[in-house]
Amino acid sequence: MKIEILSLIPGVFADVFDESILGAAKRSGLIDITIHNFRDFGEGRHKTVDDAPFGGGPGMLLKPGPLVSAIRNLRDSGPIAPVIGLTPQGVPLTQNMAKELACHERLILVCGRYEGFDERILPAFDVQISIGDYVLTGGEFAAMVIVDAVSRMIPGTVGCEASVKEDSFYDGALDHPQFTRPATWEKSSVPSVLLDGHHAKIIAWRRGEALARTAAKRPDHFRRLPLSQDDRGLLQTAFCPQSESNEIRRKIKV
Ligand code: 6GU
Protein backbone atom coordinates (compact mmCIF):
# COMPACT_ATOMS: atom_id res chain seq x y z
CA MET A 1 0.00 0.00 0.00
CA LYS A 2 1.15 3.49 -0.84
CA ILE A 3 0.39 6.07 1.87
CA GLU A 4 0.88 9.76 1.06
CA ILE A 5 0.69 12.37 3.79
CA LEU A 6 0.23 16.09 3.17
CA SER A 7 1.58 18.16 6.06
CA LEU A 8 3.11 21.55 6.83
CA ILE A 9 5.55 20.01 9.32
CA PRO A 10 6.94 16.91 7.61
CA GLY A 11 9.79 16.81 10.14
CA VAL A 12 7.54 15.35 12.86
CA PHE A 13 7.27 12.12 10.88
CA ALA A 14 11.04 11.55 10.87
CA ASP A 15 11.78 7.97 11.91
CA VAL A 16 8.37 7.20 13.46
CA PHE A 17 7.52 4.65 10.78
CA ASP A 18 10.98 3.09 10.72
CA GLU A 19 10.94 0.91 13.83
CA SER A 20 9.44 -2.44 14.71
CA ILE A 21 6.46 -3.75 12.73
CA LEU A 22 5.96 -0.67 10.55
CA GLY A 23 9.68 -0.48 9.81
CA ALA A 24 9.73 -4.13 8.75
CA ALA A 25 6.61 -3.60 6.61
CA LYS A 26 8.33 -0.66 4.89
CA ARG A 27 11.54 -2.56 4.32
CA SER A 28 9.69 -5.53 2.85
CA GLY A 29 7.73 -3.23 0.51
CA LEU A 30 4.28 -3.94 2.02
CA ILE A 31 3.84 -0.25 2.78
CA ASP A 32 5.45 2.79 1.23
CA ILE A 33 4.98 6.13 3.00
CA THR A 34 5.76 9.52 1.48
CA ILE A 35 5.41 12.85 3.28
CA HIS A 36 4.66 15.93 1.15
CA ASN A 37 4.93 19.53 2.34
CA PHE A 38 1.97 21.44 0.93
CA ARG A 39 3.75 24.72 1.55
CA ASP A 40 5.31 23.93 -1.84
CA PHE A 41 1.92 25.06 -3.19
CA GLY A 42 1.86 28.24 -1.03
CA GLU A 43 1.19 31.66 -2.53
CA GLY A 44 3.74 34.37 -3.22
CA ARG A 45 7.27 34.92 -2.07
CA HIS A 46 6.46 33.64 1.45
CA LYS A 47 4.65 30.52 0.20
CA THR A 48 1.61 31.53 2.25
CA VAL A 49 -0.90 28.77 3.08
CA ASP A 50 -2.99 30.43 5.83
CA ASP A 51 -4.94 33.60 6.56
CA ALA A 52 -7.18 35.16 9.24
CA PRO A 53 -10.85 34.09 9.45
CA PHE A 54 -13.48 36.35 7.88
CA GLY A 55 -15.72 37.72 10.64
CA GLY A 56 -12.87 37.74 13.14
CA GLY A 57 -11.81 35.22 15.74
CA PRO A 58 -8.57 33.75 17.02
CA GLY A 59 -5.90 32.01 14.97
CA MET A 60 -5.43 31.36 11.31
CA LEU A 61 -7.15 29.10 8.80
CA LEU A 62 -5.75 27.08 5.93
CA LYS A 63 -6.58 28.87 2.67
CA PRO A 64 -8.40 26.81 0.03
CA GLY A 65 -6.12 27.53 -2.95
CA PRO A 66 -2.76 26.06 -1.93
CA LEU A 67 -4.08 23.01 -0.09
CA VAL A 68 -6.64 22.03 -2.73
CA SER A 69 -4.00 22.43 -5.46
CA ALA A 70 -1.69 20.15 -3.48
CA ILE A 71 -4.47 17.56 -3.02
CA ARG A 72 -5.43 17.60 -6.72
CA ASN A 73 -1.81 17.34 -7.79
CA LEU A 74 -1.19 14.34 -5.55
CA ARG A 75 -4.52 12.65 -6.33
CA ASP A 76 -3.85 12.84 -10.08
CA SER A 77 -0.28 11.59 -9.72
CA GLY A 78 -1.02 7.91 -9.06
CA PRO A 79 -3.61 5.17 -8.60
CA ILE A 80 -7.07 6.12 -7.35
CA ALA A 81 -6.95 6.88 -3.62
CA PRO A 82 -9.44 8.12 -1.03
CA VAL A 83 -8.48 11.60 0.19
CA ILE A 84 -8.83 11.60 3.98
CA GLY A 85 -9.09 14.92 5.84
CA LEU A 86 -7.92 14.76 9.45
CA THR A 87 -10.07 16.85 11.73
CA PRO A 88 -11.74 16.55 15.14
CA GLN A 89 -15.02 17.05 13.23
CA GLY A 90 -14.54 13.79 11.29
CA VAL A 91 -16.07 10.36 11.90
CA PRO A 92 -14.36 8.66 14.83
CA LEU A 93 -11.79 6.05 13.73
CA THR A 94 -12.79 2.46 14.52
CA GLN A 95 -11.21 -0.94 13.98
CA ASN A 96 -13.67 -1.60 11.16
CA MET A 97 -12.59 1.59 9.40
CA ALA A 98 -8.94 0.57 9.76
CA LYS A 99 -9.80 -2.80 8.19
CA GLU A 100 -11.67 -1.13 5.35
CA LEU A 101 -8.92 1.42 4.65
CA ALA A 102 -6.36 -1.41 4.52
CA CYS A 103 -8.07 -2.71 1.34
CA HIS A 104 -7.03 0.35 -0.71
CA GLU A 105 -3.96 0.39 -2.93
CA ARG A 106 -3.24 4.00 -2.00
CA LEU A 107 -4.36 6.47 0.71
CA ILE A 108 -3.92 10.25 0.89
CA LEU A 109 -3.96 11.72 4.42
CA VAL A 110 -4.30 15.49 4.78
CA CYS A 111 -3.10 17.06 8.04
CA GLY A 112 -4.63 20.38 9.06
CA ARG A 113 -2.91 22.96 11.24
CA TYR A 114 -3.85 26.26 12.87
CA GLU A 115 -7.55 26.70 13.68
CA GLY A 116 -8.61 24.42 10.83
CA PHE A 117 -9.64 24.27 7.19
CA ASP A 118 -11.49 26.94 5.20
CA GLU A 119 -14.92 25.30 4.70
CA ARG A 120 -14.41 25.28 0.91
CA ILE A 121 -11.58 22.77 1.28
CA LEU A 122 -13.90 20.09 2.68
CA PRO A 123 -15.37 18.91 -0.68
CA ALA A 124 -11.82 17.86 -1.67
CA PHE A 125 -12.00 15.14 1.03
CA ASP A 126 -13.69 11.80 0.35
CA VAL A 127 -13.97 11.27 4.10
CA GLN A 128 -13.05 13.18 7.24
CA ILE A 129 -11.66 11.18 10.17
CA SER A 130 -11.12 12.06 13.84
CA ILE A 131 -9.15 9.88 16.26
CA GLY A 132 -11.18 10.87 19.33
CA ASP A 133 -13.05 13.56 21.20
CA TYR A 134 -10.18 15.89 22.04
CA VAL A 135 -8.35 18.52 20.02
CA LEU A 136 -4.80 18.13 18.73
CA THR A 137 -2.64 20.99 17.44
CA GLY A 138 -2.74 19.40 14.00
CA GLY A 139 -3.52 16.23 12.10
CA GLU A 140 0.03 14.81 12.17
CA PHE A 141 -0.36 12.61 15.23
CA ALA A 142 -3.75 11.47 13.97
CA ALA A 143 -2.09 10.50 10.67
CA MET A 144 0.47 8.43 12.58
CA VAL A 145 -2.31 6.67 14.47
CA ILE A 146 -4.18 5.90 11.25
CA VAL A 147 -1.03 4.64 9.48
CA ASP A 148 -0.31 2.34 12.43
CA ALA A 149 -3.86 1.00 12.78
CA VAL A 150 -4.30 0.50 9.02
CA SER A 151 -0.86 -1.01 8.36
CA ARG A 152 -1.31 -3.84 10.80
CA MET A 153 -4.51 -4.83 8.98
CA ILE A 154 -2.53 -5.42 5.76
CA PRO A 155 -1.83 -9.15 5.42
CA GLY A 156 1.85 -9.87 6.10
CA THR A 157 2.67 -6.84 8.31
CA VAL A 158 1.95 -8.38 11.71
CA GLY A 159 4.00 -11.58 11.98
CA CYS A 160 1.10 -13.84 12.83
CA GLU A 161 -2.24 -13.27 11.09
CA ALA A 162 -4.03 -15.08 13.92
CA SER A 163 -2.81 -12.47 16.39
CA VAL A 164 -4.69 -9.71 14.54
CA LYS A 165 -7.92 -11.69 14.74
CA GLU A 166 -7.44 -11.94 18.50
CA ASP A 167 -7.00 -8.19 18.95
CA SER A 168 -9.32 -6.15 21.07
CA PHE A 169 -12.17 -4.86 18.89
CA TYR A 170 -11.39 -7.17 15.94
CA ASP A 171 -14.78 -8.84 16.33
CA GLY A 172 -16.22 -6.10 18.54
CA ALA A 173 -15.12 -7.58 21.89
CA LEU A 174 -12.08 -6.61 23.97
CA ASP A 175 -9.18 -9.05 24.14
CA HIS A 176 -9.17 -11.68 26.93
CA PRO A 177 -6.65 -11.44 29.80
CA GLN A 178 -3.16 -12.67 28.93
CA PHE A 179 -0.41 -14.13 31.10
CA THR A 180 3.19 -15.21 30.59
CA ARG A 181 5.86 -16.77 32.85
CA PRO A 182 6.27 -17.01 35.80
CA ALA A 183 3.08 -18.92 36.67
CA THR A 184 3.17 -17.37 40.15
CA TRP A 185 4.47 -13.86 40.72
CA GLU A 186 4.16 -11.89 43.98
CA LYS A 187 1.58 -14.39 45.25
CA SER A 188 -0.55 -13.90 42.15
CA SER A 189 -1.10 -17.01 40.05
CA VAL A 190 -2.09 -17.55 36.45
CA PRO A 191 -5.59 -19.12 36.10
CA SER A 192 -5.07 -22.88 36.20
CA VAL A 193 -7.10 -23.51 33.03
CA LEU A 194 -4.25 -21.91 31.04
CA LEU A 195 -1.69 -24.30 32.51
CA ASP A 196 -3.58 -27.55 31.94
CA GLY A 197 -3.15 -27.67 28.16
CA HIS A 198 -6.80 -28.48 27.44
CA HIS A 199 -7.23 -26.47 24.25
CA ALA A 200 -11.04 -26.42 24.04
CA LYS A 201 -11.32 -25.33 27.67
CA ILE A 202 -8.79 -22.55 27.07
CA ILE A 203 -10.74 -21.27 24.04
CA ALA A 204 -13.98 -21.28 26.03
CA TRP A 205 -12.37 -19.57 29.04
CA ARG A 206 -10.88 -16.85 26.84
CA ARG A 207 -14.16 -16.17 25.10
CA GLY A 208 -15.99 -15.92 28.45
CA GLU A 209 -13.38 -13.56 29.88
CA ALA A 210 -13.36 -11.41 26.73
CA LEU A 211 -17.14 -11.05 26.91
CA ALA A 212 -17.18 -10.34 30.66
CA ARG A 213 -14.45 -7.76 30.28
CA THR A 214 -16.21 -6.08 27.36
CA ALA A 215 -19.41 -5.92 29.38
CA ALA A 216 -17.59 -4.33 32.32
CA LYS A 217 -15.31 -1.92 30.52
CA ARG A 218 -17.16 -1.13 27.32
CA PRO A 219 -20.91 -1.66 27.76
CA ASP A 220 -21.43 0.39 24.58
CA HIS A 221 -19.64 -2.31 22.56
CA PHE A 222 -21.11 -5.17 24.55
CA ARG A 223 -24.65 -4.14 23.66
CA ARG A 224 -23.83 -4.51 19.95
CA LEU A 225 -22.17 -7.95 20.21
CA PRO A 226 -24.09 -10.84 18.69
CA LEU A 227 -24.15 -13.36 21.59
CA SER A 228 -24.64 -17.07 20.94
CA GLN A 229 -26.26 -19.44 23.44
CA ASP A 230 -22.74 -20.72 24.23
CA ASP A 231 -21.59 -17.14 24.89
CA ARG A 232 -24.36 -16.66 27.45
CA GLY A 233 -23.32 -19.83 29.21
CA LEU A 234 -19.66 -18.75 29.26
CA LEU A 235 -20.58 -15.37 30.72
CA GLN A 236 -22.25 -17.11 33.66
CA THR A 237 -18.96 -18.63 34.74
CA ALA A 238 -16.50 -16.00 33.57
CA PHE A 239 -14.17 -14.54 36.15
CA CYS A 240 -12.37 -11.42 35.13
CA PRO A 241 -9.50 -10.57 37.51
CA GLN A 242 -9.66 -6.84 36.80
CA SER A 243 -13.30 -6.47 37.68
CA GLU A 244 -15.92 -7.89 39.95
CA SER A 245 -17.50 -10.75 38.04
CA ASN A 246 -20.69 -10.69 40.13
CA GLU A 247 -21.05 -7.02 39.38
CA ILE A 248 -20.63 -7.79 35.66
CA ARG A 249 -23.30 -10.48 35.77
CA ARG A 250 -25.66 -8.13 37.56
CA LYS A 251 -25.09 -5.40 34.97
CA ILE A 252 -25.58 -7.60 31.94
CA LYS A 253 -28.31 -9.73 33.55
CA VAL A 254 -27.15 -13.14 32.32
CL1 6GU B 1 -7.78 14.07 13.05
N1 6GU B 1 -7.08 16.40 14.09
C1 6GU B 1 -7.00 17.27 15.09
N2 6GU B 1 -6.44 18.45 14.88
N3 6GU B 1 -7.46 17.02 16.32
C2 6GU B 1 -8.01 15.82 16.50
C3 6GU B 1 -8.12 14.87 15.50
C4 6GU B 1 -7.64 15.19 14.28
N4 6GU B 1 -8.73 13.77 16.01
C5 6GU B 1 -8.98 14.06 17.26
N5 6GU B 1 -8.56 15.29 17.57
CSV table of C-alpha atoms and ligand atoms in Angstrom, one decimal:
chain,number,residue,atom,x,y,z
A,1,MET,CA,0.0,0.0,0.0
A,2,LYS,CA,1.2,3.5,-0.8
A,3,ILE,CA,0.4,6.1,1.9
A,4,GLU,CA,0.9,9.8,1.1
A,5,ILE,CA,0.7,12.4,3.8
A,6,LEU,CA,0.2,16.1,3.2
A,7,SER,CA,1.6,18.2,6.1
A,8,LEU,CA,3.1,21.6,6.8
A,9,ILE,CA,5.5,20.0,9.3
A,10,PRO,CA,6.9,16.9,7.6
A,11,GLY,CA,9.8,16.8,10.1
A,12,VAL,CA,7.5,15.3,12.9
A,13,PHE,CA,7.3,12.1,10.9
A,14,ALA,CA,11.0,11.6,10.9
A,15,ASP,CA,11.8,8.0,11.9
A,16,VAL,CA,8.4,7.2,13.5
A,17,PHE,CA,7.5,4.6,10.8
A,18,ASP,CA,11.0,3.1,10.7
A,19,GLU,CA,10.9,0.9,13.8
A,20,SER,CA,9.4,-2.4,14.7
A,21,ILE,CA,6.5,-3.8,12.7
A,22,LEU,CA,6.0,-0.7,10.6
A,23,GLY,CA,9.7,-0.5,9.8
A,24,ALA,CA,9.7,-4.1,8.8
A,25,ALA,CA,6.6,-3.6,6.6
A,26,LYS,CA,8.3,-0.7,4.9
A,27,ARG,CA,11.5,-2.6,4.3
A,28,SER,CA,9.7,-5.5,2.8
A,29,GLY,CA,7.7,-3.2,0.5
A,30,LEU,CA,4.3,-3.9,2.0
A,31,ILE,CA,3.8,-0.3,2.8
A,32,ASP,CA,5.5,2.8,1.2
A,33,ILE,CA,5.0,6.1,3.0
A,34,THR,CA,5.8,9.5,1.5
A,35,ILE,CA,5.4,12.9,3.3
A,36,HIS,CA,4.7,15.9,1.1
A,37,ASN,CA,4.9,19.5,2.3
A,38,PHE,CA,2.0,21.4,0.9
A,39,ARG,CA,3.7,24.7,1.6
A,40,ASP,CA,5.3,23.9,-1.8
A,41,PHE,CA,1.9,25.1,-3.2
A,42,GLY,CA,1.9,28.2,-1.0
A,43,GLU,CA,1.2,31.7,-2.5
A,44,GLY,CA,3.7,34.4,-3.2
A,45,ARG,CA,7.3,34.9,-2.1
A,46,HIS,CA,6.5,33.6,1.4
A,47,LYS,CA,4.6,30.5,0.2
A,48,THR,CA,1.6,31.5,2.3
A,49,VAL,CA,-0.9,28.8,3.1
A,50,ASP,CA,-3.0,30.4,5.8
A,51,ASP,CA,-4.9,33.6,6.6
A,52,ALA,CA,-7.2,35.2,9.2
A,53,PRO,CA,-10.9,34.1,9.5
A,54,PHE,CA,-13.5,36.4,7.9
A,55,GLY,CA,-15.7,37.7,10.6
A,56,GLY,CA,-12.9,37.7,13.1
A,57,GLY,CA,-11.8,35.2,15.7
A,58,PRO,CA,-8.6,33.7,17.0
A,59,GLY,CA,-5.9,32.0,15.0
A,60,MET,CA,-5.4,31.4,11.3
A,61,LEU,CA,-7.2,29.1,8.8
A,62,LEU,CA,-5.7,27.1,5.9
A,63,LYS,CA,-6.6,28.9,2.7
A,64,PRO,CA,-8.4,26.8,0.0
A,65,GLY,CA,-6.1,27.5,-3.0
A,66,PRO,CA,-2.8,26.1,-1.9
A,67,LEU,CA,-4.1,23.0,-0.1
A,68,VAL,CA,-6.6,22.0,-2.7
A,69,SER,CA,-4.0,22.4,-5.5
A,70,ALA,CA,-1.7,20.1,-3.5
A,71,ILE,CA,-4.5,17.6,-3.0
A,72,ARG,CA,-5.4,17.6,-6.7
A,73,ASN,CA,-1.8,17.3,-7.8
A,74,LEU,CA,-1.2,14.3,-5.6
A,75,ARG,CA,-4.5,12.6,-6.3
A,76,ASP,CA,-3.8,12.8,-10.1
A,77,SER,CA,-0.3,11.6,-9.7
A,78,GLY,CA,-1.0,7.9,-9.1
A,79,PRO,CA,-3.6,5.2,-8.6
A,80,ILE,CA,-7.1,6.1,-7.4
A,81,ALA,CA,-7.0,6.9,-3.6
A,82,PRO,CA,-9.4,8.1,-1.0
A,83,VAL,CA,-8.5,11.6,0.2
A,84,ILE,CA,-8.8,11.6,4.0
A,85,GLY,CA,-9.1,14.9,5.8
A,86,LEU,CA,-7.9,14.8,9.4
A,87,THR,CA,-10.1,16.8,11.7
A,88,PRO,CA,-11.7,16.5,15.1
A,89,GLN,CA,-15.0,17.0,13.2
A,90,GLY,CA,-14.5,13.8,11.3
A,91,VAL,CA,-16.1,10.4,11.9
A,92,PRO,CA,-14.4,8.7,14.8
A,93,LEU,CA,-11.8,6.1,13.7
A,94,THR,CA,-12.8,2.5,14.5
A,95,GLN,CA,-11.2,-0.9,14.0
A,96,ASN,CA,-13.7,-1.6,11.2
A,97,MET,CA,-12.6,1.6,9.4
A,98,ALA,CA,-8.9,0.6,9.8
A,99,LYS,CA,-9.8,-2.8,8.2
A,100,GLU,CA,-11.7,-1.1,5.4
A,101,LEU,CA,-8.9,1.4,4.7
A,102,ALA,CA,-6.4,-1.4,4.5
A,103,CYS,CA,-8.1,-2.7,1.3
A,104,HIS,CA,-7.0,0.4,-0.7
A,105,GLU,CA,-4.0,0.4,-2.9
A,106,ARG,CA,-3.2,4.0,-2.0
A,107,LEU,CA,-4.4,6.5,0.7
A,108,ILE,CA,-3.9,10.2,0.9
A,109,LEU,CA,-4.0,11.7,4.4
A,110,VAL,CA,-4.3,15.5,4.8
A,111,CYS,CA,-3.1,17.1,8.0
A,112,GLY,CA,-4.6,20.4,9.1
A,113,ARG,CA,-2.9,23.0,11.2
A,114,TYR,CA,-3.8,26.3,12.9
A,115,GLU,CA,-7.5,26.7,13.7
A,116,GLY,CA,-8.6,24.4,10.8
A,117,PHE,CA,-9.6,24.3,7.2
A,118,ASP,CA,-11.5,26.9,5.2
A,119,GLU,CA,-14.9,25.3,4.7
A,120,ARG,CA,-14.4,25.3,0.9
A,121,ILE,CA,-11.6,22.8,1.3
A,122,LEU,CA,-13.9,20.1,2.7
A,123,PRO,CA,-15.4,18.9,-0.7
A,124,ALA,CA,-11.8,17.9,-1.7
A,125,PHE,CA,-12.0,15.1,1.0
A,126,ASP,CA,-13.7,11.8,0.4
A,127,VAL,CA,-14.0,11.3,4.1
A,128,GLN,CA,-13.1,13.2,7.2
A,129,ILE,CA,-11.7,11.2,10.2
A,130,SER,CA,-11.1,12.1,13.8
A,131,ILE,CA,-9.1,9.9,16.3
A,132,GLY,CA,-11.2,10.9,19.3
A,133,ASP,CA,-13.0,13.6,21.2
A,134,TYR,CA,-10.2,15.9,22.0
A,135,VAL,CA,-8.3,18.5,20.0
A,136,LEU,CA,-4.8,18.1,18.7
A,137,THR,CA,-2.6,21.0,17.4
A,138,GLY,CA,-2.7,19.4,14.0
A,139,GLY,CA,-3.5,16.2,12.1
A,140,GLU,CA,0.0,14.8,12.2
A,141,PHE,CA,-0.4,12.6,15.2
A,142,ALA,CA,-3.8,11.5,14.0
A,143,ALA,CA,-2.1,10.5,10.7
A,144,MET,CA,0.5,8.4,12.6
A,145,VAL,CA,-2.3,6.7,14.5
A,146,ILE,CA,-4.2,5.9,11.3
A,147,VAL,CA,-1.0,4.6,9.5
A,148,ASP,CA,-0.3,2.3,12.4
A,149,ALA,CA,-3.9,1.0,12.8
A,150,VAL,CA,-4.3,0.5,9.0
A,151,SER,CA,-0.9,-1.0,8.4
A,152,ARG,CA,-1.3,-3.8,10.8
A,153,MET,CA,-4.5,-4.8,9.0
A,154,ILE,CA,-2.5,-5.4,5.8
A,155,PRO,CA,-1.8,-9.2,5.4
A,156,GLY,CA,1.9,-9.9,6.1
A,157,THR,CA,2.7,-6.8,8.3
A,158,VAL,CA,1.9,-8.4,11.7
A,159,GLY,CA,4.0,-11.6,12.0
A,160,CYS,CA,1.1,-13.8,12.8
A,161,GLU,CA,-2.2,-13.3,11.1
A,162,ALA,CA,-4.0,-15.1,13.9
A,163,SER,CA,-2.8,-12.5,16.4
A,164,VAL,CA,-4.7,-9.7,14.5
A,165,LYS,CA,-7.9,-11.7,14.7
A,166,GLU,CA,-7.4,-11.9,18.5
A,167,ASP,CA,-7.0,-8.2,18.9
A,168,SER,CA,-9.3,-6.1,21.1
A,169,PHE,CA,-12.2,-4.9,18.9
A,170,TYR,CA,-11.4,-7.2,15.9
A,171,ASP,CA,-14.8,-8.8,16.3
A,172,GLY,CA,-16.2,-6.1,18.5
A,173,ALA,CA,-15.1,-7.6,21.9
A,174,LEU,CA,-12.1,-6.6,24.0
A,175,ASP,CA,-9.2,-9.0,24.1
A,176,HIS,CA,-9.2,-11.7,26.9
A,177,PRO,CA,-6.7,-11.4,29.8
A,178,GLN,CA,-3.2,-12.7,28.9
A,179,PHE,CA,-0.4,-14.1,31.1
A,180,THR,CA,3.2,-15.2,30.6
A,181,ARG,CA,5.9,-16.8,32.8
A,182,PRO,CA,6.3,-17.0,35.8
A,183,ALA,CA,3.1,-18.9,36.7
A,184,THR,CA,3.2,-17.4,40.1
A,185,TRP,CA,4.5,-13.9,40.7
A,186,GLU,CA,4.2,-11.9,44.0
A,187,LYS,CA,1.6,-14.4,45.3
A,188,SER,CA,-0.5,-13.9,42.1
A,189,SER,CA,-1.1,-17.0,40.0
A,190,VAL,CA,-2.1,-17.5,36.4
A,191,PRO,CA,-5.6,-19.1,36.1
A,192,SER,CA,-5.1,-22.9,36.2
A,193,VAL,CA,-7.1,-23.5,33.0
A,194,LEU,CA,-4.3,-21.9,31.0
A,195,LEU,CA,-1.7,-24.3,32.5
A,196,ASP,CA,-3.6,-27.5,31.9
A,197,GLY,CA,-3.2,-27.7,28.2
A,198,HIS,CA,-6.8,-28.5,27.4
A,199,HIS,CA,-7.2,-26.5,24.2
A,200,ALA,CA,-11.0,-26.4,24.0
A,201,LYS,CA,-11.3,-25.3,27.7
A,202,ILE,CA,-8.8,-22.6,27.1
A,203,ILE,CA,-10.7,-21.3,24.0
A,204,ALA,CA,-14.0,-21.3,26.0
A,205,TRP,CA,-12.4,-19.6,29.0
A,206,ARG,CA,-10.9,-16.9,26.8
A,207,ARG,CA,-14.2,-16.2,25.1
A,208,GLY,CA,-16.0,-15.9,28.4
A,209,GLU,CA,-13.4,-13.6,29.9
A,210,ALA,CA,-13.4,-11.4,26.7
A,211,LEU,CA,-17.1,-11.1,26.9
A,212,ALA,CA,-17.2,-10.3,30.7
A,213,ARG,CA,-14.4,-7.8,30.3
A,214,THR,CA,-16.2,-6.1,27.4
A,215,ALA,CA,-19.4,-5.9,29.4
A,216,ALA,CA,-17.6,-4.3,32.3
A,217,LYS,CA,-15.3,-1.9,30.5
A,218,ARG,CA,-17.2,-1.1,27.3
A,219,PRO,CA,-20.9,-1.7,27.8
A,220,ASP,CA,-21.4,0.4,24.6
A,221,HIS,CA,-19.6,-2.3,22.6
A,222,PHE,CA,-21.1,-5.2,24.5
A,223,ARG,CA,-24.6,-4.1,23.7
A,224,ARG,CA,-23.8,-4.5,19.9
A,225,LEU,CA,-22.2,-7.9,20.2
A,226,PRO,CA,-24.1,-10.8,18.7
A,227,LEU,CA,-24.2,-13.4,21.6
A,228,SER,CA,-24.6,-17.1,20.9
A,229,GLN,CA,-26.3,-19.4,23.4
A,230,ASP,CA,-22.7,-20.7,24.2
A,231,ASP,CA,-21.6,-17.1,24.9
A,232,ARG,CA,-24.4,-16.7,27.5
A,233,GLY,CA,-23.3,-19.8,29.2
A,234,LEU,CA,-19.7,-18.8,29.3
A,235,LEU,CA,-20.6,-15.4,30.7
A,236,GLN,CA,-22.3,-17.1,33.7
A,237,THR,CA,-19.0,-18.6,34.7
A,238,ALA,CA,-16.5,-16.0,33.6
A,239,PHE,CA,-14.2,-14.5,36.1
A,240,CYS,CA,-12.4,-11.4,35.1
A,241,PRO,CA,-9.5,-10.6,37.5
A,242,GLN,CA,-9.7,-6.8,36.8
A,243,SER,CA,-13.3,-6.5,37.7
A,244,GLU,CA,-15.9,-7.9,40.0
A,245,SER,CA,-17.5,-10.7,38.0
A,246,ASN,CA,-20.7,-10.7,40.1
A,247,GLU,CA,-21.0,-7.0,39.4
A,248,ILE,CA,-20.6,-7.8,35.7
A,249,ARG,CA,-23.3,-10.5,35.8
A,250,ARG,CA,-25.7,-8.1,37.6
A,251,LYS,CA,-25.1,-5.4,35.0
A,252,ILE,CA,-25.6,-7.6,31.9
A,253,LYS,CA,-28.3,-9.7,33.6
A,254,VAL,CA,-27.2,-13.1,32.3
B,1,6GU,CL1,-7.8,14.1,13.0
B,1,6GU,N1,-7.1,16.4,14.1
B,1,6GU,C1,-7.0,17.3,15.1
B,1,6GU,N2,-6.4,18.5,14.9
B,1,6GU,N3,-7.5,17.0,16.3
B,1,6GU,C2,-8.0,15.8,16.5
B,1,6GU,C3,-8.1,14.9,15.5
B,1,6GU,C4,-7.6,15.2,14.3
B,1,6GU,N4,-8.7,13.8,16.0
B,1,6GU,C5,-9.0,14.1,17.3
B,1,6GU,N5,-8.6,15.3,17.6
